[in-house]
Structures are given as C-alpha cells and as structure tokens.
Coordinates of C-alpha atoms in Angstrom, one line a residue:
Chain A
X28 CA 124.0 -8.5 -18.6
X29 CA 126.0 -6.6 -16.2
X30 CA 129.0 -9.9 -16.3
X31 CA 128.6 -8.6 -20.2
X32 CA 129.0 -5.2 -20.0
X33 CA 132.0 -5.7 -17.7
X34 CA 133.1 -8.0 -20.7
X35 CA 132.8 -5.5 -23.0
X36 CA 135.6 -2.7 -21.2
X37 CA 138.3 -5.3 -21.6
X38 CA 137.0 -5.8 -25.2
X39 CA 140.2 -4.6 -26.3
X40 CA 140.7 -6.1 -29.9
X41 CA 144.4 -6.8 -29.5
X42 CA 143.5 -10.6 -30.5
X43 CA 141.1 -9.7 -33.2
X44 CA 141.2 -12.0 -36.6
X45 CA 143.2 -14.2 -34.6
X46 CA 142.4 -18.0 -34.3
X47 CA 143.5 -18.9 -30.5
X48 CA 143.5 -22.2 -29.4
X49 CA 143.6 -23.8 -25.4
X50 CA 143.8 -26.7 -23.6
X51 CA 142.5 -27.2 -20.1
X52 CA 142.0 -29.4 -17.1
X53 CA 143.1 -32.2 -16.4
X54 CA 143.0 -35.8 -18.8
X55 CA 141.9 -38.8 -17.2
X56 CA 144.7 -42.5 -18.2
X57 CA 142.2 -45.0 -17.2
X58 CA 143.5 -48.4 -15.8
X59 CA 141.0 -50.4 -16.6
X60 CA 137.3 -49.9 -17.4
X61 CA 136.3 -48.4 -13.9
X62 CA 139.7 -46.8 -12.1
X63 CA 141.3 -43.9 -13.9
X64 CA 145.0 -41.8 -13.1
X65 CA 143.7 -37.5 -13.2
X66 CA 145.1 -35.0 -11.6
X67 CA 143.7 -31.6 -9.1
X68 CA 143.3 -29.6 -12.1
X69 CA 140.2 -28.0 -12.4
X70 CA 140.5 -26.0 -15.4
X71 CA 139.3 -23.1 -13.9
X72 CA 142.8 -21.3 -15.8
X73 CA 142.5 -22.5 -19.0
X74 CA 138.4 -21.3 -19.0
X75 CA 139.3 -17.9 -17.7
X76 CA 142.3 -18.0 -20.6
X77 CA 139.5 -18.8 -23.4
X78 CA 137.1 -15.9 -22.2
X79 CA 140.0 -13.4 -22.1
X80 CA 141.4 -13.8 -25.3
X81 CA 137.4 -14.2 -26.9
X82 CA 137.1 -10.9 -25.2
X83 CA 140.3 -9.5 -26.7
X84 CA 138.3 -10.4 -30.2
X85 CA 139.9 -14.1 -31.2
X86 CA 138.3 -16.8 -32.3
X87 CA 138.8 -19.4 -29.4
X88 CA 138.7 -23.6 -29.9
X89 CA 138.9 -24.7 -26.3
X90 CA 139.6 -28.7 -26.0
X91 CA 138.6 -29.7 -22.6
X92 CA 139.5 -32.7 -20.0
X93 CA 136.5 -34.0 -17.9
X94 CA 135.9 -30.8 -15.9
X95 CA 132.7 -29.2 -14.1
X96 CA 132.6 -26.0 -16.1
X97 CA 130.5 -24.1 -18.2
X98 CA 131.9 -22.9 -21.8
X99 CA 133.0 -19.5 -21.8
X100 CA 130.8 -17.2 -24.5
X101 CA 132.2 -17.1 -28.1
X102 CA 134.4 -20.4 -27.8
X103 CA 134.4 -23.4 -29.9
X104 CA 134.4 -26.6 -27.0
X105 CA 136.1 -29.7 -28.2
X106 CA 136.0 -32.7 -25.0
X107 CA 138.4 -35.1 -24.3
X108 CA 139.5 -37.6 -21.9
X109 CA 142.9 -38.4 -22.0
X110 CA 145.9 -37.3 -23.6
X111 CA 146.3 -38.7 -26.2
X112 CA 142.8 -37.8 -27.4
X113 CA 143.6 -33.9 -26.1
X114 CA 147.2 -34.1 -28.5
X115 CA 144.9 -35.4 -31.7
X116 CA 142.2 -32.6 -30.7
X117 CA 145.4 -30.1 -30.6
X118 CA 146.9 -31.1 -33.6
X119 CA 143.6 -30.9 -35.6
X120 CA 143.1 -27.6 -34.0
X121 CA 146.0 -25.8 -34.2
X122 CA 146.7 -26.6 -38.0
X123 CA 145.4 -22.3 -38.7
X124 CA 145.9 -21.0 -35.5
X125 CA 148.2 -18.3 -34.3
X126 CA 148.4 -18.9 -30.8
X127 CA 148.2 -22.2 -28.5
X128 CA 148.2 -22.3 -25.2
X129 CA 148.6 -25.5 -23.2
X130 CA 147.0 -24.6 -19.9
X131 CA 145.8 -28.4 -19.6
X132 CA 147.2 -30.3 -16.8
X133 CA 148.1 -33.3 -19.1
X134 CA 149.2 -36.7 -17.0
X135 CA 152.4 -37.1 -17.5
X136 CA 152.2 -41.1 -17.7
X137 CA 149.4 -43.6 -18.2
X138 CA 149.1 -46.9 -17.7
X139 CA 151.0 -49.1 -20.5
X140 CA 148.2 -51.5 -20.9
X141 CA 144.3 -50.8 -20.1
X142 CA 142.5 -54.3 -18.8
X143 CA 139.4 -54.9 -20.2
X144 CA 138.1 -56.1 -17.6
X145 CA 137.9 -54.0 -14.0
X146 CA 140.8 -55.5 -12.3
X147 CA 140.3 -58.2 -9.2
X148 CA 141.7 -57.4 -5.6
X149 CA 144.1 -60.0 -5.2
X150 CA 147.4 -59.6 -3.6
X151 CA 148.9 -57.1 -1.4
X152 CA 150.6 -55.2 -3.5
X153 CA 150.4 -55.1 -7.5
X154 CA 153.1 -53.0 -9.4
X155 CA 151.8 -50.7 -12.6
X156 CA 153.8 -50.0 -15.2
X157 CA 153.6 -46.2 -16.6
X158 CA 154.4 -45.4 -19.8
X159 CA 155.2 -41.8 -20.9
X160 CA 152.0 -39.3 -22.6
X161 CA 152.8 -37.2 -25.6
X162 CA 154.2 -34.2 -24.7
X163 CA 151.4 -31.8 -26.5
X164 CA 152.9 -28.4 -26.3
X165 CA 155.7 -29.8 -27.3
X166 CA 154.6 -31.6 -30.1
X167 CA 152.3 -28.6 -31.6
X168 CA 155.7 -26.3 -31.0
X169 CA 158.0 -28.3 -33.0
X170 CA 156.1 -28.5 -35.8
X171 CA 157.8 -26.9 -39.0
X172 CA 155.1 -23.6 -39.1
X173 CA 154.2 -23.9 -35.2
X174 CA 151.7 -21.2 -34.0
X175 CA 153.1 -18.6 -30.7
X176 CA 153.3 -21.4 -28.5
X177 CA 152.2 -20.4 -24.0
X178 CA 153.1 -23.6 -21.6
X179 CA 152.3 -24.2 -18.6
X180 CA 154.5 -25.5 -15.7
X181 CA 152.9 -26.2 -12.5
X182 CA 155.6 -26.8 -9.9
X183 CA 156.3 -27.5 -5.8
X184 CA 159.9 -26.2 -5.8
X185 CA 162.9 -24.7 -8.3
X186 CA 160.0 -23.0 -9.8
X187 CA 162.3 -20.3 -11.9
X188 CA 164.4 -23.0 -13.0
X189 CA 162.4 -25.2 -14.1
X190 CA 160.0 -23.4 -15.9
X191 CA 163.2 -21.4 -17.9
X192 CA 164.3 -25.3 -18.7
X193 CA 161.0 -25.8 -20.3
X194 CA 160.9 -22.8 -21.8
X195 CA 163.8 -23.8 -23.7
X196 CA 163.5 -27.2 -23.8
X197 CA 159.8 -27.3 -25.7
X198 CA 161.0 -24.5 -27.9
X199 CA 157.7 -22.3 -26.3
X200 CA 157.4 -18.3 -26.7
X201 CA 156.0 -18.4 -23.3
X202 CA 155.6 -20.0 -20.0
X203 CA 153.3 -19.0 -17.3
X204 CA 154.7 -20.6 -13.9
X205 CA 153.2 -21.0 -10.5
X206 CA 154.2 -23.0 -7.4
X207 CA 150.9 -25.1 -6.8
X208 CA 152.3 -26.1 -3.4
X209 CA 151.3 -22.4 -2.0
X210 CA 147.6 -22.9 -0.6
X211 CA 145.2 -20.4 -1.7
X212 CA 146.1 -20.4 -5.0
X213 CA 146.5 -22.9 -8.4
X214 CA 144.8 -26.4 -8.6
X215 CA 141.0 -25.7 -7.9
X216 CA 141.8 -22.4 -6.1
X217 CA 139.7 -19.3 -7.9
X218 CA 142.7 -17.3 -7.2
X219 CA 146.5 -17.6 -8.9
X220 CA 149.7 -16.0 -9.1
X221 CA 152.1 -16.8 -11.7
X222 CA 155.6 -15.8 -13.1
X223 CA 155.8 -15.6 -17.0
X224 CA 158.7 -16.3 -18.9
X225 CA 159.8 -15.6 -22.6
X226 CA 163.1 -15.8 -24.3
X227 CA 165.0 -12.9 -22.8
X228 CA 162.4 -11.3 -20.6
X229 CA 160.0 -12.4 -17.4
X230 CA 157.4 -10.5 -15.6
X231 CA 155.5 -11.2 -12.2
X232 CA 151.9 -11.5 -11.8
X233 CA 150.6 -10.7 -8.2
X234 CA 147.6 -12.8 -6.8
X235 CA 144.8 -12.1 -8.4
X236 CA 141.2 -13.7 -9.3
X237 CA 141.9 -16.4 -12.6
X238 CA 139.9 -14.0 -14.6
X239 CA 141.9 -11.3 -13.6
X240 CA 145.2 -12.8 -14.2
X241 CA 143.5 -14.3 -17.6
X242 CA 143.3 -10.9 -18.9
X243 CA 146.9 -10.3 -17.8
X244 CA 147.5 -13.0 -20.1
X245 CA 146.4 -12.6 -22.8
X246 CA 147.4 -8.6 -22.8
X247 CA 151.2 -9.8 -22.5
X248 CA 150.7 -13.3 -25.2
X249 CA 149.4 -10.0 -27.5
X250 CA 152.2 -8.0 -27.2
X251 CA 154.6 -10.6 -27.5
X252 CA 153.0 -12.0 -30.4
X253 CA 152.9 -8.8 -32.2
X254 CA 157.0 -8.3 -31.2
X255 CA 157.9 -11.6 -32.4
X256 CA 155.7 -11.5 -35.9
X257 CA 157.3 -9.9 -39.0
X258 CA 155.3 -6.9 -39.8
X259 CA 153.3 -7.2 -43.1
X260 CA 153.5 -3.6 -43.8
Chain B
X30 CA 107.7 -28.4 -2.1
X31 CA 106.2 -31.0 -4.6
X32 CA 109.3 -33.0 -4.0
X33 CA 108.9 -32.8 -0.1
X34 CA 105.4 -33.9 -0.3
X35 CA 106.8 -37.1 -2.9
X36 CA 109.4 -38.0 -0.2
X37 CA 106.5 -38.2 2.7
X38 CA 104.6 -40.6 0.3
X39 CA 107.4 -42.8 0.6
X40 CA 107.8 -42.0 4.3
X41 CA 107.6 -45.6 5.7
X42 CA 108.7 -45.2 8.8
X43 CA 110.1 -48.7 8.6
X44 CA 113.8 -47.8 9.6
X45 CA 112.5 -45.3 12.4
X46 CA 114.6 -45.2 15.8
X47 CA 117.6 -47.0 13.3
X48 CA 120.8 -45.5 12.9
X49 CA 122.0 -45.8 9.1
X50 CA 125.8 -45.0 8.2
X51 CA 125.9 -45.1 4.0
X52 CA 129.8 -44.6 2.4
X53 CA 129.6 -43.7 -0.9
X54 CA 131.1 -42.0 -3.8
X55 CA 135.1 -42.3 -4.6
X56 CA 137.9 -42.6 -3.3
X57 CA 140.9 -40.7 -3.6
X58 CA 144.4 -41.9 -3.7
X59 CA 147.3 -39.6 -3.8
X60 CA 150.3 -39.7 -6.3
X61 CA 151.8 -36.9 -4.9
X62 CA 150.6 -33.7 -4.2
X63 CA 149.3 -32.7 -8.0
X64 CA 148.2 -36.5 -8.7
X65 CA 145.9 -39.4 -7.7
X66 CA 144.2 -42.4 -8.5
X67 CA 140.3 -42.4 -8.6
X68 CA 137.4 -44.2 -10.9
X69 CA 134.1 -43.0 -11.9
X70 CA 131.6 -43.5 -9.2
X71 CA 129.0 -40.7 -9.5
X72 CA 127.7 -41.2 -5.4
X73 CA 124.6 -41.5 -7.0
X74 CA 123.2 -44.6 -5.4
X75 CA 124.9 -43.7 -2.2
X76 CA 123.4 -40.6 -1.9
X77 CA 119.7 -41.8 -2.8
X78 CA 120.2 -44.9 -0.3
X79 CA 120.2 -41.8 2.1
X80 CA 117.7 -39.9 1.0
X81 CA 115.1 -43.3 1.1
X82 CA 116.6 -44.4 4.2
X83 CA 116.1 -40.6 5.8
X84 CA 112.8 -41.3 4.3
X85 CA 111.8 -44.4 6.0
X86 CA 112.7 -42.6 9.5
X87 CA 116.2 -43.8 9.7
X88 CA 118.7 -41.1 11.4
X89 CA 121.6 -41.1 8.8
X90 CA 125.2 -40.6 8.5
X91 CA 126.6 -40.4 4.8
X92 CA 130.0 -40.4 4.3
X93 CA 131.2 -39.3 1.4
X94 CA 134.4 -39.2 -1.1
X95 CA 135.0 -36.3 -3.3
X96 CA 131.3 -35.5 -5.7
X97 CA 129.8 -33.2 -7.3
X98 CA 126.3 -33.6 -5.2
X99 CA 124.2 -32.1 -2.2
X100 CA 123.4 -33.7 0.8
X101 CA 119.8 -35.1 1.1
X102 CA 117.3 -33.5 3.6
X103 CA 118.0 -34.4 7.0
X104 CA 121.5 -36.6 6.7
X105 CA 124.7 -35.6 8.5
X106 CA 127.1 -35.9 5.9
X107 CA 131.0 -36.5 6.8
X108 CA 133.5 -35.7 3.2
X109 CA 136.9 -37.7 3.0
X110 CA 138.9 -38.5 0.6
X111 CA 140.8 -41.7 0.6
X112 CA 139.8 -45.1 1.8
X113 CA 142.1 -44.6 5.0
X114 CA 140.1 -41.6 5.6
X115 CA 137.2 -43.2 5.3
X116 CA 137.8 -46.7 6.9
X117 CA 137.9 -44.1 10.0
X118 CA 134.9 -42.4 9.8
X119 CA 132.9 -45.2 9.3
X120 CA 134.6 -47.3 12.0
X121 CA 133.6 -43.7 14.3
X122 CA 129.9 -43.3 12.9
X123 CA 129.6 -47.1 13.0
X124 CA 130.0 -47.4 16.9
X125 CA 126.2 -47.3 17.3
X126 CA 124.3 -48.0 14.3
X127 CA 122.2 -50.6 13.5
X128 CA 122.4 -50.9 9.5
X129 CA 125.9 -50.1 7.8
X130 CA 125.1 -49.6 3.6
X131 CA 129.3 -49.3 2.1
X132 CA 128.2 -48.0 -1.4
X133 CA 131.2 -45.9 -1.9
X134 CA 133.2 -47.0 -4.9
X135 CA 136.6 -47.8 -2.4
X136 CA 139.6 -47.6 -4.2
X137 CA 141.6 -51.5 -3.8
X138 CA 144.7 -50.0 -4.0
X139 CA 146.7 -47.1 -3.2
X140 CA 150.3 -45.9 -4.2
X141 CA 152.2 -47.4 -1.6
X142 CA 154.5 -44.5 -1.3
X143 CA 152.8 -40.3 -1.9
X144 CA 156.1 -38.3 -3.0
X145 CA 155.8 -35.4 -1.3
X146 CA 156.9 -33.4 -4.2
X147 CA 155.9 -33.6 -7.5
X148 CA 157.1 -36.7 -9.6
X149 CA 159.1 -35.0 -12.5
X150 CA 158.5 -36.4 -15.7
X151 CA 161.6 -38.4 -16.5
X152 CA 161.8 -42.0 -18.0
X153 CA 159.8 -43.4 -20.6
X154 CA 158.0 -46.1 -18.4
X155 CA 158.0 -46.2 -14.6
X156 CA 157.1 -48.7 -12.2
X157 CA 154.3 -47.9 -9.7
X158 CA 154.5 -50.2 -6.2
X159 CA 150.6 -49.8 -4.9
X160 CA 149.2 -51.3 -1.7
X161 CA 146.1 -53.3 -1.3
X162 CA 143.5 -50.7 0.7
X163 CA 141.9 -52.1 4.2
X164 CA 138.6 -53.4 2.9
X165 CA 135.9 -51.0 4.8
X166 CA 132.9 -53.5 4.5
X167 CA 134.7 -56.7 5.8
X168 CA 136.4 -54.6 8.3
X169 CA 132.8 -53.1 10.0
X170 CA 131.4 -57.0 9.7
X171 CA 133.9 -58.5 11.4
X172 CA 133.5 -56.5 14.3
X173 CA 132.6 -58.5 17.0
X174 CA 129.0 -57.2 17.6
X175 CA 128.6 -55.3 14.1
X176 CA 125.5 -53.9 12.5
X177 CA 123.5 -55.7 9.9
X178 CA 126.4 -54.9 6.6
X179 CA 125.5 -54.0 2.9
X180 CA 127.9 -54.5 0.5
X181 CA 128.2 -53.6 -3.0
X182 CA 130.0 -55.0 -5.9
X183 CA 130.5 -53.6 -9.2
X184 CA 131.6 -56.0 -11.3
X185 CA 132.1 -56.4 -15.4
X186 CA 131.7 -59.9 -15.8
X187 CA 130.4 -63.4 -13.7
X188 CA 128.5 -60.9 -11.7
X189 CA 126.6 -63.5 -9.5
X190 CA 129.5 -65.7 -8.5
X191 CA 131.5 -63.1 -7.6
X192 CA 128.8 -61.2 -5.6
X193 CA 127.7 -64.3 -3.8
X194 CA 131.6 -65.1 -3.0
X195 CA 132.1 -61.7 -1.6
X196 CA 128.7 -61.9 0.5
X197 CA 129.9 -65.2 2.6
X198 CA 134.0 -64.4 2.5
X199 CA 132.9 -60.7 4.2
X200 CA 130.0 -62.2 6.0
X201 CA 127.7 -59.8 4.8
X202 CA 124.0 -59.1 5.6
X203 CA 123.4 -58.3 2.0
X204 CA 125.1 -57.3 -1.4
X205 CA 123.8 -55.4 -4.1
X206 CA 125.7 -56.5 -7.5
X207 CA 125.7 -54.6 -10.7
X208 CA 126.6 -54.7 -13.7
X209 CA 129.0 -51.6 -14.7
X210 CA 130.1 -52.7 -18.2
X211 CA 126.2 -52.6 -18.9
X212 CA 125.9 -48.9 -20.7
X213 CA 122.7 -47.2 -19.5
X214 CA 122.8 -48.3 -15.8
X215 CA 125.7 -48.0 -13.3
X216 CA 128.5 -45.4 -13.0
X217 CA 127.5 -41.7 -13.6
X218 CA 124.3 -42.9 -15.1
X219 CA 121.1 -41.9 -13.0
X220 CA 119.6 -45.5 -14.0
X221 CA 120.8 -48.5 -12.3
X222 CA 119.7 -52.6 -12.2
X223 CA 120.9 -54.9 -9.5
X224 CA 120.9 -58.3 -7.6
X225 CA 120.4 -58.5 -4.5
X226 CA 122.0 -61.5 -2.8
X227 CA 121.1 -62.2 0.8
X228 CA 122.3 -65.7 2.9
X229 CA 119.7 -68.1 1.5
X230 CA 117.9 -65.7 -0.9
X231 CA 117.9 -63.6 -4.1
X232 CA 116.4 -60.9 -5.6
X233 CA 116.5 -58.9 -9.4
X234 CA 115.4 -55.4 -9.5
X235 CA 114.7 -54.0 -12.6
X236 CA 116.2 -50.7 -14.6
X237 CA 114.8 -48.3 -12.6
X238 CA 116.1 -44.3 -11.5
X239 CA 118.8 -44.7 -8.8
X240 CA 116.1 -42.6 -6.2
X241 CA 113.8 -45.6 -7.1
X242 CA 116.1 -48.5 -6.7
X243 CA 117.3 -46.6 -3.4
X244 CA 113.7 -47.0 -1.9
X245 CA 113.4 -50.5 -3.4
X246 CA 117.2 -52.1 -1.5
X247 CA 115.9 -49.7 2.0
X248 CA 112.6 -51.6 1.7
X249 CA 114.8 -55.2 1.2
X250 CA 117.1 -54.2 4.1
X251 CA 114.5 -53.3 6.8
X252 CA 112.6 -56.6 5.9
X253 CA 115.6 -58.5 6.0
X254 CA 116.6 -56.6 9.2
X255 CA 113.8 -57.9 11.2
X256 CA 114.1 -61.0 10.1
X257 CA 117.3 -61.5 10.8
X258 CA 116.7 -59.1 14.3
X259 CA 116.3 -61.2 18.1
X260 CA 112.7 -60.2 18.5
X261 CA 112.6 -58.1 21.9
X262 CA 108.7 -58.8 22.8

C-alpha cells in the first residue's frame, strides 16, 4: 500500500491515453534442444520503464525474454524467447502505439541451424556458424507510420559515438546509453546511469536506482514526444 | 517445521560419517563480457540429491552454477560459473570424499576465445571457434584413488546405449540417464524418471517429484557403496 501511494505522487499523467509499448531482457537463440546463446540482461530496466510510464497514465504492453520478474501493475505481459518471436510480438504490438521502447537486450546472432537433437561431444573443437537477428527497433522504426521510437545501446567503450551512430542509423527519436563495463551499475545491477540522446540534444542521467532513472525516462520520452508531435489544436 | 519433521522421517543415516560433493546446475560460458552460452538445467535434481543425502547423514558440499534456488538445510554450497570454475572446485572439495554425484548440466564446449570487449554486431553470419570443456566426471574418476563417481547423462534419443557407453568409457560407479526430450520430466520440470545403470546392474525409477527421486538414487548409491566398499571388520 505504501509502494502504491509512492506510485501515486509520480502519477503525473504526461503519458495518459497513450498506448506505450517495451521490450525487455534478454532472448534466448537455442543451439539445439538443450544449450541456448542469452545474454546478462536481467530486465530489471525495461520493468522499471513499464511501471514508470503506467504510472505516467499509458497503457503499457510489455513483451518479455525469459526473465525472473514480477509484471509491473497496469501492464499488458506478452513472453517470448528469442528474437525473432520478441520482433513478431513487437510488430503485432506496436501496430496503435505511440511510443516503443526497445530496452530488450536482443542477441545479436543465433545459431544458423537449430539440431534437433542435443548435440554429441565429439571433437575438440566444433565451429558454429551465427547468423544475424532482426534488428527490432529497427524494424518497428522504419516502418512507414513508426510510433516515437527509444533504443537502447549497451556498450564497453566509444559509448557517445556509438550510441549517436545508432541514433542515426535506426532512424530512433531516442537512445538511452550506458557503458555496462562500469561495475555497479547496468546488466543485473539495481542501479544505472545512462546518457540519452535525441536528434540535436543529449542529457546525463546520474546513478540512480532503475526505478528512479525509469521515471527520468519516461518524463524526458514525454516531453520529447509532445515537441516532436504536430499539435491537433 | 512440518517439512523438518518430513526430512527426519527420511533420515536414514545410511551415508552418515560420508563426505558427499554434488555439482549441479549450469554452466556458464562467456562470449564476451555481455554474452554467454548456457542450457536449461533448473539444479533441481542437484539440489534435492543434497538435501536427501544431508538427510541420510552425509556431510555435503554442493557446488553450484548460476540458479535461481536456496541451499538445502545443512550443505556448504560453493557458486561458479563455468565448467573451468567448477572442474576446480570439485577437484578441491573432492580431495576427501567418499561419494562424488556430477549432476550439474556441464556445458561441452566453450568459446574458445572471450573478447574482452563487446562483439559489435557486423556481418550477416559469423563463425564461432569453441573448445571442447575438460569433462568434470571422468576427470574426478580417473583419479588414482577417487571416490565412488555418479554421473549423469541427459540425453534425447538411444538413451541406454549411450548411458551405459558413458558409464564404462568414464569408469563410473553409477549413471543416472534421462530422458530430456520427454515433456513432463527433466529440465526445469520438478518431475523427473530415470535409469540407473550400475557395472553389472540396472534399475528404472518411475515419474516421481525430483525430492523423491533424490531419496530414491541416495538410497541406490549407499547400497551400491557398500557393496562395492573393502569391508574394514
């Protein structure tokens, strides 16, 4: 009761009659029916993401990789596994919605061929070839009407550059950086710090709880939103 | 309280003044620093193997890959997270024990090379080198004075033949074969149904809960201890 009372001061409305959708954790490639490719991410971003912007009054759809996490209040849960399933989910999803954001850490490759069966130990070394994923955020923000479209770019160095080359790149409204090499904070931390980037503009978000920084978030994906939609008045 | 009194029915005391070491779980094998290769093993069975052998008296070291799962009553319990990792700790915990139980789901391979920066996303295929994994089991059996070994093989077809190959190539005490392609029973499920393969004998346990099975295979592998055991009277 008191977690909802807290809810309720950052209750702010800026998202309300907006459908939001977000993708989180990781996606699992399997290799065969028992060994899989995933990544660190725990999802905890993405969760903290879907309670924000439910708090700032949107309607939230939050497809989830295989993650150990409670659904936030108010959200729509969609579960996947890998990413292709996560970039069907998104498509599906996103068809009415106004914002997407991609806080999934999507595998960049999976294997090119899933065995059937598990596969035997034989020789010393085997060689497995990767083929590229879709690029979801990507995908959903080329689309002819896309909705305001947030990535994501986890990186261990060049983190500026790099996210401003996505940025650009995936045609995005906004990217939220952080270096995940810096312990204490990203992959499975509780705590993050991020730099944000839009087209002409960035801001720095100091350490903070996920939650915290969620509501940081979502406050700045508003007022972006809001400058980059034609006014209906 | 109810589940204390439970265990002490079950309280044998056949494995008392013996000195258990039970892997279990995954392993983990790192990519580079954001990604890994893993597979699906709950720790489950590991984990009840300890619980039914702390029952029966045994002191017990559980070593563990990454789960989602709290150690029984009365088990020292050592976390890795890749099969180098815990080919160490078991050879370590192993040094004086008299029954060695390797139910942790061992990855066979690893990447042969972890980037120590995150692998960009780049080409539309790439080619993955891994490396076969030491093989913990037939390492701790070929010891020259080892303990009485338990192996486990998860297999998805011609689960027999390849159980009873692996039992005399590792020259193990016992192996405990299931079936993982069977839905219902193995991986993540809390039911389970093995064979048990021992040098000149066989048994089937039925679908039972993976805490039954547990107290079931400790029961087979104290018997089959003594038996096997120079008599000191």
């Amino acid at each position: 009761a008191i977690a909802e009372l807290l809810a309720q001061q950052f209750d702010t409305g800026q998202l309300s009659g907006k459908h939001v959708v977000i993708t989180a954790g990781p996606t699992r490639e399997a290799l065969d029916p028992v060994r899989y490719i995933s990544n660190h991410s725990s999802g905890k971003m993405g969760f903290a993401l879907a309670q924000a912007a439910a708090e700032a009054g949107a309607r939230v759809t939050l497809i989830s990789g295989p993650v150990n996490l409670p659904t936030p209040p108010q959200c729509e849960r969609i579960d996947v596994i890998s990413a292709d399933d996560m970039l069907q989910a998104a498509e599906h999803a996103t068809s009415d919605c106004d914002v997407f954001i991609a806080a999934a850490a999507v595998a960049d490759y999976r294997p090119a061929n899933i065995a059937e069966q598990k596969i035997k130990k034989s020789g010393e070394h085997i060689t497995l070839t990767l083929t590229k994923n879709p690029d979801i955020v990507a995908t959903i923000a080329g689309q002819p009407t896309p909705p305001f479209c947030v990535g994501f770019a986890a990186e261990t160095q060049h983190l500026g550059e790099h996210a401003q080359c996505k940025l650009q790149r995936k045609r995005l409204d906004m990217i939220v950086a952080n270096d995940v090499s810096q312990p204490g904070i990203g992959f499975n931390s509780d705590d993050n710090a991020v730099s944000v980037f839009w087209p002409g503009g960035k801001q720095q978000l100091a350490q903070a709880s996920k939650q915290q920084l969620a509501r940081q978030l979502i406050q700045l994906m508003a007022e972006r939103l809001s400058a980059t939609q034609p006014q209906a008045n």
